[in-house]
Amino acid sequence: ERFASMEGFSRREYTTKVEDENILDDLQPSTDYAVKIALVNEVGEGDFSTEYFWKTAALSKPSPPKINYESDFSTPNNGDLESGHADRYELQWNPSEPNGSPIKGYTIKYAKVEQDYAGNWKVVSGEELKDTFQEGNQQTMYTIRNLEPSSYYKVILTASNGIGESDPSVLVVKTKDADTFTEPSPSVQQPKSTSKVTNGSHGGRGDETQKKPVVVPRPKNRAVEVQLYLRLHVYQ
């Protein structure tokens, strides 16, 4: 009912070619939005659609980065993850979702570990947890060097933005035996594109999205005019 009238909304109007989807960026966090779409051709403008509604997510720490290991690991019969190298590990990951605040960079922590009597991984006595910070939101790879052959290492990866640090992504990897080490062919897995949220059916309030920017579906092979309504009151 509060959206029955567009009073109190600030309107921005766009005219653009129709693609499979159109991205509305520069949106504000924790804010209610409505969008209406009309088709335009050489004859004129059609009627506007029913409003689509959604609310952007609040600013928050990044999502955990997803580690990719398919190109650098094999899975031996014992089920352990084994690096393709005896002296290093090529860490690769997909970028984290920034959740409204730009990614500052990624922190990589690692240490040599062993299992205790209960099967839990613990840092080897005399070893220290090493860490390094990779600045920038486009970083998706880091090579951990000077590792020992036939050893287990725990790797912890987190992302940071202006709000805080993400939950960690963790794995344990075993380096190759020195006498069986062979140099594999170079292989770099490209990071997968981040997920996008597409608004659903006409009318009604959509679920709150945790992804930005919002994606509005468009018909193919036509031009459209989009009216984006920004309500001045921000709902926390």
Backbone as JSON, one array per atom type, in Angstrom:
{
  "sequence": "ERFASMEGFSRREYTTKVEDENILDDLQPSTDYAVKIALVNEVGEGDFSTEYFWKTAALSKPSPPKINYESDFSTPNNGDLESGHADRYELQWNPSEPNGSPIKGYTIKYAKVEQDYAGNWKVVSGEELKDTFQEGNQQTMYTIRNLEPSSYYKVILTASNGIGESDPSVLVVKTKDADTFTEPSPSVQQPKSTSKVTNGSHGGRGDETQKKPVVVPRPKNRAVEVQLYLRLHVYQ",
  "N": [[0.82, -1.2, 0.0], [2.02, 1.18, 0.67], [3.37, 1.79, -1.62], [1.49, 2.49, -3.42], [1.16, 5.02, -4.42], [3.4, 7.17, -6.17], [4.34, 9.34, -4.86], [6.76, 11.11, -3.01], [8.88, 9.78, -4.03], [11.96, 9.98, -5.77], [12.52, 10.39, -9.15], [14.3, 8.77, -11.69], [15.04, 8.64, -15.11], [15.55, 6.48, -17.83], [16.58, 5.74, -21.19], [17.23, 3.12, -23.26], [18.89, 0.71, -25.41], [17.49, -2.52, -25.91], [18.71, -5.28, -24.24], [19.64, -8.66, -23.28], [19.55, -8.36, -20.59], [19.44, -5.59, -18.32], [21.46, -3.47, -16.42], [21.01, -1.81, -13.4], [22.84, 0.46, -11.8], [24.74, 2.14, -9.18], [23.08, 2.22, -6.95], [21.58, 2.77, -3.71], [22.42, 1.46, -0.45], [20.25, -0.52, 1.69], [17.74, 0.45, 0.82], [14.51, 1.14, -0.52], [13.25, 0.37, -3.72], [11.51, 0.99, -6.82], [10.61, -0.03, -10.12], [9.52, 0.72, -13.41], [8.66, -0.37, -16.7], [8.61, 0.43, -20.15], [7.92, -0.24, -23.58], [9.45, 1.05, -26.54], [9.17, 2.12, -29.86], [9.52, 3.01, -33.38], [7.0, 4.01, -33.81], [5.95, 4.89, -31.41], [5.53, 5.18, -27.84], [4.82, 2.52, -25.62], [2.45, 1.37, -23.09], [3.32, 1.65, -19.62], [4.72, -0.92, -17.58], [3.49, -2.89, -14.78], [4.72, -2.05, -11.51], [7.97, -3.17, -10.48], [9.28, -4.29, -7.44], [11.86, -3.97, -5.01], [14.3, -4.3, -2.38], [17.43, -3.02, -1.59], [20.35, -4.57, -0.17], [21.72, -4.14, 3.15], [24.77, -2.39, 3.93], [27.56, -4.48, 4.36], [30.05, -6.83, 5.59], [32.31, -8.5, 3.27], [31.32, -11.35, 1.22], [32.52, -14.73, 1.78], [35.51, -15.52, 0.0], [35.58, -17.81, -2.74], [37.48, -20.65, -2.96], [39.31, -21.96, -5.66], [40.35, -25.08, -6.75], [40.58, -27.04, -8.63], [42.34, -26.98, -10.85], [44.85, -27.21, -9.8], [45.12, -29.29, -8.07], [45.14, -32.78, -7.32], [43.24, -35.7, -6.44], [44.19, -38.05, -4.4], [44.0, -41.63, -3.6], [43.59, -41.74, -0.85], [42.03, -39.61, -0.31], [43.01, -37.11, 0.38], [43.72, -33.65, -0.39], [45.98, -32.85, -2.86], [48.74, -30.93, -3.76], [49.95, -29.72, -6.95], [52.62, -29.37, -6.88], [55.86, -29.68, -5.27], [57.08, -27.77, -3.72], [55.59, -25.47, -3.52], [52.4, -23.73, -3.59], [49.7, -22.95, -5.6], [47.41, -20.73, -5.06], [44.12, -20.07, -5.91], [41.15, -18.17, -6.49], [37.65, -17.18, -6.58], [36.41, -13.84, -6.94], [35.17, -12.07, -4.06], [31.79, -11.17, -3.13], [31.17, -7.74, -2.79], [29.17, -6.55, -1.26], [28.16, -3.91, -1.06], [30.26, -2.28, -0.2], [33.4, -1.43, -1.42], [35.82, -3.97, -2.26], [38.81, -4.19, -0.47], [41.01, -5.87, -0.45], [42.69, -9.1, -0.18], [43.45, -11.43, 2.38], [45.88, -13.83, 3.0], [46.58, -16.57, 4.93], [48.78, -19.03, 6.24], [50.13, -22.19, 7.34], [52.29, -24.87, 8.36], [50.9, -27.98, 9.17], [49.68, -30.65, 11.32], [47.94, -33.67, 12.22], [46.16, -34.15, 15.27], [45.55, -36.46, 18.03], [42.82, -36.68, 17.91], [42.22, -36.28, 15.32], [42.12, -33.68, 14.43], [43.36, -30.76, 12.76], [46.37, -29.15, 13.59], [48.75, -26.52, 14.17], [52.11, -27.23, 13.44], [54.52, -27.86, 15.97], [56.71, -25.24, 16.79], [56.35, -23.97, 14.4], [55.03, -21.04, 12.75], [52.06, -19.12, 12.08], [51.91, -17.79, 8.99], [51.29, -14.78, 7.15], [49.93, -12.8, 4.45], [48.99, -9.85, 2.64], [47.03, -9.16, -0.1], [46.53, -6.51, -2.05], [43.71, -4.91, -3.55], [40.75, -5.32, -5.58], [40.64, -7.04, -7.7], [42.34, -9.13, -7.45], [43.01, -12.55, -7.78], [44.69, -14.67, -7.42], [47.45, -16.22, -5.8], [50.76, -17.25, -5.14], [52.03, -19.46, -2.86], [55.12, -19.9, -1.56], [58.28, -21.7, -1.0], [57.67, -24.04, 0.42], [57.68, -27.2, 2.17], [58.41, -30.47, 0.89], [56.08, -33.25, 0.76], [54.38, -32.49, 2.87], [51.81, -31.17, 5.03], [49.7, -28.35, 4.73], [47.83, -25.76, 6.14], [45.54, -23.49, 4.79], [44.22, -20.27, 4.89], [41.86, -18.04, 3.74], [40.66, -14.77, 3.38], [38.47, -11.95, 2.67], [38.43, -8.35, 2.58], [36.62, -5.34, 3.27], [35.38, -1.93, 3.58], [33.73, -2.31, 5.75], [34.45, -4.6, 7.17], [36.04, -7.82, 7.76], [35.68, -10.79, 5.85], [34.05, -13.99, 6.49], [36.18, -16.86, 6.87], [37.62, -18.79, 4.18], [38.72, -22.06, 4.08], [41.23, -24.56, 3.66], [43.09, -27.66, 3.65], [46.14, -28.68, 2.36], [48.29, -31.04, 0.77], [51.68, -31.13, -0.05], [53.53, -32.32, -2.9], [55.53, -35.36, -3.0], [59.07, -35.12, -2.92], [60.67, -36.8, -4.56], [58.9, -37.65, -6.47], [58.06, -35.54, -7.84], [56.83, -33.76, -10.58], [56.79, -31.32, -13.11], [53.78, -29.8, -13.84], [51.7, -29.01, -16.71], [51.15, -25.56, -17.46], [48.27, -24.1, -16.07], [45.53, -22.13, -15.71], [42.73, -21.31, -14.0], [39.99, -19.47, -14.95], [38.27, -16.98, -13.05], [34.92, -17.47, -12.01], [31.98, -15.76, -13.13], [30.29, -13.42, -11.07], [27.29, -14.02, -9.26], [24.06, -12.94, -10.31], [21.12, -11.17, -9.41], [17.88, -11.52, -10.45], [14.95, -9.71, -10.96], [11.65, -10.8, -10.21], [8.3, -11.75, -10.88], [5.67, -9.53, -12.08], [4.46, -6.85, -10.07], [3.86, -6.83, -6.51], [6.06, -7.35, -3.72], [9.47, -8.05, -4.04], [11.94, -10.45, -2.81], [14.49, -9.44, -0.46], [17.52, -8.45, -1.87], [20.83, -9.8, -1.86], [22.76, -9.25, -3.61], [24.5, -7.0, -5.76], [24.93, -5.14, -8.75], [21.32, -4.62, -9.22], [19.48, -6.64, -11.47], [17.46, -6.12, -14.24], [15.06, -7.74, -16.15], [14.76, -7.69, -19.73], [12.87, -7.44, -22.8], [13.9, -8.89, -25.97], [15.61, -7.33, -28.76], [14.38, -4.8, -28.99], [13.81, -1.32, -28.23], [13.76, 0.23, -25.01], [12.2, 2.16, -22.45], [13.1, 3.03, -19.27], [11.91, 3.7, -16.09], [13.1, 4.62, -13.08], [12.37, 4.56, -9.72], [13.25, 6.21, -6.85], [12.75, 6.12, -3.51], [12.65, 8.68, -1.1], [12.77, 8.27, 1.64], [14.7, 6.22, 3.63], [14.7, 2.84, 4.45], [15.83, 1.16, 7.16]],
  "CA": [[0.0, 0.0, 0.0], [2.87, 2.36, 0.73], [3.85, 2.06, -2.97], [0.35, 2.74, -4.29], [1.43, 6.3, -5.06], [4.82, 7.42, -6.3], [4.7, 10.54, -4.13], [7.86, 10.87, -2.11], [9.95, 9.12, -4.76], [12.73, 10.75, -6.74], [12.49, 9.58, -10.37], [15.34, 8.83, -12.71], [14.51, 8.04, -16.34], [16.57, 5.99, -18.76], [16.19, 5.14, -22.46], [18.38, 2.31, -23.66], [18.61, -0.43, -26.27], [17.14, -3.72, -25.17], [19.63, -6.41, -24.2], [19.05, -9.74, -22.5], [19.33, -7.8, -19.27], [19.97, -4.25, -18.16], [21.92, -3.32, -15.04], [20.81, -0.54, -12.72], [23.9, 0.57, -10.8], [24.74, 3.34, -8.32], [21.96, 2.18, -6.01], [21.93, 2.99, -2.31], [22.12, 0.31, 0.41], [19.1, -0.47, 2.61], [16.82, 1.41, 0.22], [13.42, 0.58, -1.31], [13.19, 0.84, -5.1], [10.49, 0.48, -7.74], [10.96, 0.25, -11.51], [8.5, 0.44, -14.41], [9.28, -0.52, -18.02], [7.74, 0.62, -21.32], [8.56, -0.47, -24.87], [9.44, 2.2, -27.43], [9.63, 1.87, -31.22], [9.41, 4.19, -34.23], [5.62, 4.51, -33.77], [5.73, 5.61, -30.17], [5.8, 4.53, -26.55], [3.73, 1.72, -25.09], [2.1, 1.58, -21.69], [4.3, 1.17, -18.64], [4.39, -2.16, -16.87], [3.3, -2.81, -13.34], [6.0, -1.82, -10.84], [8.78, -4.19, -9.81], [9.76, -3.75, -6.17], [12.9, -4.7, -4.27], [15.06, -3.51, -1.42], [18.84, -3.38, -1.61], [20.87, -5.06, 1.11], [22.5, -3.21, 3.96], [26.22, -2.54, 3.84], [28.04, -5.55, 5.24], [31.36, -7.36, 5.22], [32.23, -9.27, 2.03], [31.09, -12.79, 1.28], [33.8, -15.45, 1.75], [35.99, -15.87, -1.34], [35.51, -19.24, -3.03], [38.76, -21.15, -3.44], [39.32, -22.9, -6.78], [41.49, -25.98, -6.63], [40.53, -28.1, -9.64], [43.45, -26.95, -11.8], [46.14, -27.34, -9.13], [45.08, -30.4, -7.14], [44.58, -34.09, -7.64], [42.66, -36.33, -5.25], [44.69, -39.42, -4.28], [43.06, -42.62, -3.07], [43.28, -41.5, 0.55], [41.08, -38.51, -0.21], [43.65, -35.83, 0.68], [43.98, -32.74, -1.5], [47.42, -32.83, -3.09], [49.19, -29.88, -4.66], [50.68, -30.16, -8.12], [54.03, -29.0, -6.7], [56.47, -30.12, -4.02], [57.65, -26.65, -2.97], [54.73, -24.29, -3.55], [50.97, -23.97, -3.8], [49.1, -21.85, -6.35], [46.07, -20.46, -4.54], [43.25, -19.35, -6.83], [39.82, -18.01, -5.92], [36.7, -16.28, -7.21], [36.26, -12.63, -6.14], [34.07, -12.01, -3.11], [30.78, -10.14, -3.31], [31.54, -6.65, -1.89], [28.03, -6.22, -0.38], [27.93, -2.47, -0.92], [31.49, -1.57, 0.14], [34.41, -2.0, -2.31], [36.82, -4.88, -1.7], [40.14, -3.6, -0.31], [42.02, -6.87, -0.77], [42.54, -10.45, 0.36], [44.49, -11.87, 3.31], [46.19, -15.26, 2.94], [47.35, -17.09, 6.06], [49.09, -20.45, 6.04], [51.09, -22.79, 8.27], [52.45, -26.32, 8.3], [50.03, -28.57, 10.19], [49.62, -32.1, 11.49], [46.73, -34.08, 12.91], [46.32, -34.62, 16.64], [44.98, -37.78, 18.27], [41.39, -36.64, 17.58], [42.06, -36.06, 13.88], [42.03, -32.25, 14.13], [44.59, -30.18, 12.27], [47.0, -28.15, 14.45], [50.02, -26.02, 13.65], [53.26, -28.01, 13.9], [55.3, -27.19, 17.01], [57.83, -24.46, 16.27], [55.92, -23.25, 13.2], [54.18, -19.87, 12.97], [51.1, -18.83, 11.02], [52.38, -16.68, 8.15], [50.19, -14.13, 6.43], [50.25, -11.76, 3.48], [47.81, -9.13, 2.18], [47.03, -8.83, -1.52], [45.67, -5.35, -2.2], [42.97, -4.77, -4.8], [39.56, -6.16, -5.69], [40.75, -7.94, -8.85], [43.29, -10.21, -7.15], [42.37, -13.87, -7.72], [45.71, -15.71, -7.39], [48.68, -15.96, -5.04], [51.58, -18.44, -5.02], [52.71, -19.65, -1.58], [56.39, -20.52, -1.93], [59.2, -22.21, 0.02], [57.03, -25.09, 1.21], [58.43, -28.45, 2.27], [57.75, -31.61, 0.22], [55.39, -34.28, 1.56], [53.92, -31.84, 4.09], [50.45, -30.63, 5.01], [49.6, -26.93, 5.05], [46.48, -25.18, 6.26], [45.46, -22.2, 4.11], [43.03, -19.5, 5.29], [41.69, -16.91, 2.83], [39.56, -13.86, 3.71], [38.38, -10.69, 1.93], [38.16, -7.2, 3.45], [36.11, -4.09, 2.71], [35.31, -0.88, 4.58], [32.91, -2.73, 6.89], [35.18, -5.59, 7.95], [36.65, -8.98, 7.11], [34.73, -11.87, 5.57], [34.3, -15.29, 7.09], [37.29, -17.46, 6.15], [37.59, -20.02, 3.38], [39.84, -22.82, 4.63], [41.5, -25.91, 3.18], [44.39, -28.26, 3.97], [46.72, -29.24, 1.14], [49.54, -31.78, 0.92], [52.62, -30.94, -1.15], [53.99, -33.56, -3.52], [56.81, -35.92, -2.58], [60.16, -34.55, -3.71], [61.19, -37.73, -5.55], [57.89, -37.93, -7.49], [57.61, -34.25, -8.35], [56.94, -33.44, -12.01], [56.2, -30.01, -13.39], [52.59, -29.91, -14.68], [51.49, -27.97, -17.71], [50.49, -24.39, -16.87], [46.81, -24.1, -16.17], [44.94, -21.11, -14.86], [41.27, -21.32, -14.11], [39.43, -18.15, -14.89], [37.21, -16.88, -12.03], [33.55, -17.48, -12.51], [31.3, -14.49, -12.95], [29.47, -13.38, -9.87], [25.87, -14.24, -9.48], [23.2, -11.77, -10.43], [19.76, -11.4, -8.97], [16.92, -11.03, -11.43], [13.64, -9.48, -10.38], [10.7, -11.8, -10.66], [7.03, -11.44, -11.54], [5.14, -8.17, -11.94], [3.66, -6.59, -8.89], [4.29, -7.48, -5.28], [7.39, -7.02, -3.23], [10.43, -9.13, -4.18], [12.8, -10.7, -1.66], [15.63, -8.56, -0.35], [18.65, -9.03, -2.59], [22.15, -9.68, -1.28], [23.69, -9.02, -4.72], [24.42, -5.74, -6.44], [23.71, -4.37, -8.94], [20.08, -5.33, -9.53], [19.32, -6.93, -12.9], [16.07, -6.03, -14.67], [14.91, -8.44, -17.43], [14.25, -6.89, -20.84], [12.6, -8.17, -24.04], [14.98, -8.81, -26.93], [15.51, -6.68, -30.07], [13.58, -3.58, -28.98], [14.29, -0.28, -27.32], [12.85, 0.39, -23.89], [12.4, 3.29, -21.56], [13.01, 2.56, -17.9], [11.76, 4.73, -15.08], [13.54, 4.1, -11.78], [11.87, 5.41, -8.66], [13.98, 6.12, -5.59], [12.03, 6.74, -2.42], [13.58, 9.49, -0.32], [12.92, 7.7, 2.97], [15.49, 4.99, 3.62], [14.31, 1.87, 5.47], [17.0, 0.44, 7.7]],
  "C": [[0.86, 1.26, 0.0], [3.43, 2.73, -0.64], [2.7, 2.37, -3.94], [0.52, 4.05, -5.04], [2.94, 6.5, -5.12], [5.23, 8.73, -5.64], [5.82, 10.22, -3.14], [9.02, 10.14, -2.75], [10.66, 10.14, -5.65], [12.9, 9.88, -7.99], [13.71, 9.84, -11.23], [14.84, 8.08, -13.93], [15.64, 7.68, -17.29], [15.9, 5.55, -20.06], [17.4, 4.4, -23.01], [17.95, 1.23, -24.63], [18.33, -1.65, -25.4], [18.23, -4.76, -25.33], [18.92, -7.54, -23.47], [18.74, -9.29, -21.08], [19.93, -6.41, -19.23], [20.29, -4.04, -16.69], [21.67, -1.91, -14.54], [21.87, -0.45, -11.62], [23.75, 1.87, -10.02], [23.52, 3.38, -7.41], [22.46, 2.35, -4.59], [21.61, 1.75, -1.48], [20.9, 0.56, 1.28], [18.03, 0.5, 2.12], [15.77, 0.68, -0.61], [13.41, 1.22, -2.7], [11.97, 0.26, -5.81], [10.94, 0.82, -9.15], [9.79, -0.13, -12.41], [9.16, 0.48, -15.78], [8.23, -0.31, -19.1], [8.55, 0.36, -22.58], [8.4, 0.76, -25.77], [9.91, 1.74, -28.81], [9.4, 3.13, -32.05], [8.0, 4.79, -34.21], [5.37, 5.33, -32.51], [6.04, 4.75, -28.96], [4.59, 3.75, -26.1], [3.42, 2.07, -23.64], [3.2, 1.04, -20.79], [3.79, -0.08, -17.94], [4.0, -1.86, -15.43], [4.67, -2.67, -12.68], [6.64, -3.13, -10.38], [9.32, -3.55, -8.53], [10.9, -4.6, -5.63], [13.55, -3.74, -3.28], [16.51, -3.97, -1.46], [19.3, -3.77, -0.21], [21.6, -3.96, 1.85], [23.99, -3.42, 3.69], [26.67, -3.62, 4.81], [29.43, -5.99, 4.79], [31.23, -8.24, 3.98], [31.79, -10.72, 2.28], [32.44, -13.5, 1.25], [34.24, -15.72, 0.32], [35.95, -17.38, -1.54], [36.83, -19.71, -3.64], [38.54, -22.13, -4.59], [40.55, -23.79, -6.64], [41.55, -27.03, -7.72], [41.78, -28.13, -10.52], [44.8, -27.21, -11.14], [46.21, -28.55, -8.19], [44.64, -31.68, -7.83], [44.03, -34.67, -6.35], [43.14, -37.77, -5.19], [43.65, -40.34, -3.65], [42.68, -42.37, -1.62], [42.38, -40.29, 0.76], [41.69, -37.17, 0.13], [43.75, -34.98, -0.58], [45.48, -32.61, -1.66], [47.78, -31.77, -4.11], [49.89, -30.48, -5.87], [52.17, -29.89, -8.02], [54.54, -29.51, -5.36], [56.9, -28.95, -3.14], [56.77, -25.41, -2.94], [53.28, -24.71, -3.78], [50.37, -22.74, -4.48], [47.64, -21.69, -5.93], [45.3, -19.62, -5.54], [41.85, -19.27, -6.23], [38.95, -17.12, -6.8], [36.55, -15.04, -6.34], [35.05, -12.7, -5.22], [33.04, -10.98, -3.56], [31.07, -9.01, -2.33], [30.44, -6.24, -0.92], [27.96, -4.74, -0.04], [29.15, -1.65, -0.57], [32.64, -2.2, -0.64], [35.42, -2.9, -1.58], [38.17, -4.16, -1.63], [41.24, -4.58, -0.7], [41.74, -8.18, -0.07], [43.73, -10.78, 1.26], [44.65, -13.38, 3.21], [47.04, -15.62, 4.14], [47.61, -18.57, 5.83], [50.13, -20.9, 7.06], [51.15, -24.28, 8.03], [51.68, -26.94, 9.46], [50.2, -30.08, 10.24], [48.36, -32.43, 12.26], [47.04, -34.53, 14.33], [45.61, -35.96, 16.8], [43.5, -37.85, 17.9], [41.14, -36.41, 16.09], [41.92, -34.61, 13.49], [43.39, -31.73, 13.68], [45.09, -29.12, 13.24], [48.33, -27.75, 13.85], [51.17, -26.82, 14.27], [54.06, -27.2, 14.91], [56.52, -26.5, 16.41], [57.5, -23.69, 15.01], [55.05, -22.06, 13.59], [53.23, -19.7, 11.79], [51.58, -17.61, 10.25], [51.18, -16.06, 7.45], [50.72, -13.08, 5.48], [48.95, -11.13, 3.01], [47.99, -8.75, 0.73], [46.02, -7.71, -1.77], [44.96, -5.36, -3.55], [41.82, -5.75, -4.92], [39.62, -7.13, -6.86], [41.75, -9.07, -8.62], [42.55, -11.54, -7.05], [43.4, -14.99, -7.67], [46.88, -15.26, -6.53], [49.43, -17.28, -4.91], [52.3, -18.45, -3.68], [53.97, -20.46, -1.86], [57.16, -21.02, -0.71], [58.52, -23.2, 0.97], [57.89, -26.35, 1.2], [57.69, -29.57, 1.55], [57.07, -32.53, 1.23], [54.88, -33.73, 2.88], [52.52, -31.3, 3.91], [50.48, -29.16, 5.44], [48.13, -26.52, 5.12], [46.51, -23.78, 5.66], [44.14, -21.54, 4.47], [42.97, -18.25, 4.42], [40.48, -16.08, 3.24], [39.62, -12.63, 2.81], [38.03, -9.58, 2.91], [37.55, -6.06, 2.64], [36.04, -3.05, 3.82], [34.51, -1.24, 5.81], [33.67, -3.72, 7.77], [35.73, -6.71, 7.1], [35.63, -10.09, 6.96], [35.01, -13.07, 6.46], [35.39, -15.98, 6.26], [36.87, -18.62, 5.25], [38.87, -20.78, 3.72], [40.0, -24.14, 3.9], [42.87, -26.35, 3.68], [44.89, -28.96, 2.72], [48.02, -29.95, 1.47], [50.43, -31.51, -0.29], [53.1, -32.3, -1.66], [55.29, -34.06, -2.87], [57.9, -35.38, -3.5], [60.62, -35.48, -4.82], [60.18, -38.08, -6.64], [57.41, -36.66, -8.16], [57.86, -34.13, -9.85], [56.22, -32.14, -12.26], [54.99, -30.17, -14.3], [52.53, -28.8, -15.71], [50.8, -26.8, -17.06], [49.0, -24.44, -17.09], [46.27, -23.09, -15.19], [43.45, -21.11, -15.08], [40.76, -19.9, -13.97], [38.34, -18.09, -13.83], [35.84, -16.83, -12.67], [32.91, -16.13, -12.25], [30.43, -14.55, -11.72], [28.01, -13.52, -10.22], [25.15, -12.92, -9.59], [21.8, -12.14, -9.98], [18.81, -10.77, -9.96], [15.57, -10.86, -10.76], [12.62, -10.39, -11.01], [9.46, -11.22, -11.28], [6.61, -10.01, -11.29], [4.38, -8.07, -10.64], [4.21, -7.3, -7.69], [5.71, -7.12, -4.95], [8.31, -8.21, -3.39], [11.21, -9.33, -2.91], [13.93, -9.69, -1.65], [16.83, -9.21, -1.03], [19.94, -8.81, -1.83], [23.19, -9.41, -2.35], [23.46, -7.62, -5.26], [25.29, -5.82, -7.68], [22.5, -5.23, -9.25], [19.94, -5.49, -11.03], [17.84, -6.92, -13.25], [15.93, -6.72, -16.02], [14.31, -7.53, -18.49], [13.89, -7.78, -22.02], [13.74, -7.96, -25.02], [14.6, -7.94, -28.13], [14.55, -5.51, -30.11], [14.25, -2.56, -28.07], [13.28, -0.12, -26.2], [13.18, 1.68, -23.17], [12.15, 2.8, -20.14], [12.87, 3.75, -16.97], [12.08, 4.1, -13.72], [13.13, 5.07, -10.69], [12.66, 5.16, -7.39], [13.2, 6.85, -4.51], [13.0, 7.46, -1.5], [13.78, 8.93, 1.08], [13.63, 6.36, 2.87], [15.06, 4.11, 4.77], [15.53, 1.09, 5.92], [16.65, -1.02, 7.96]]
}
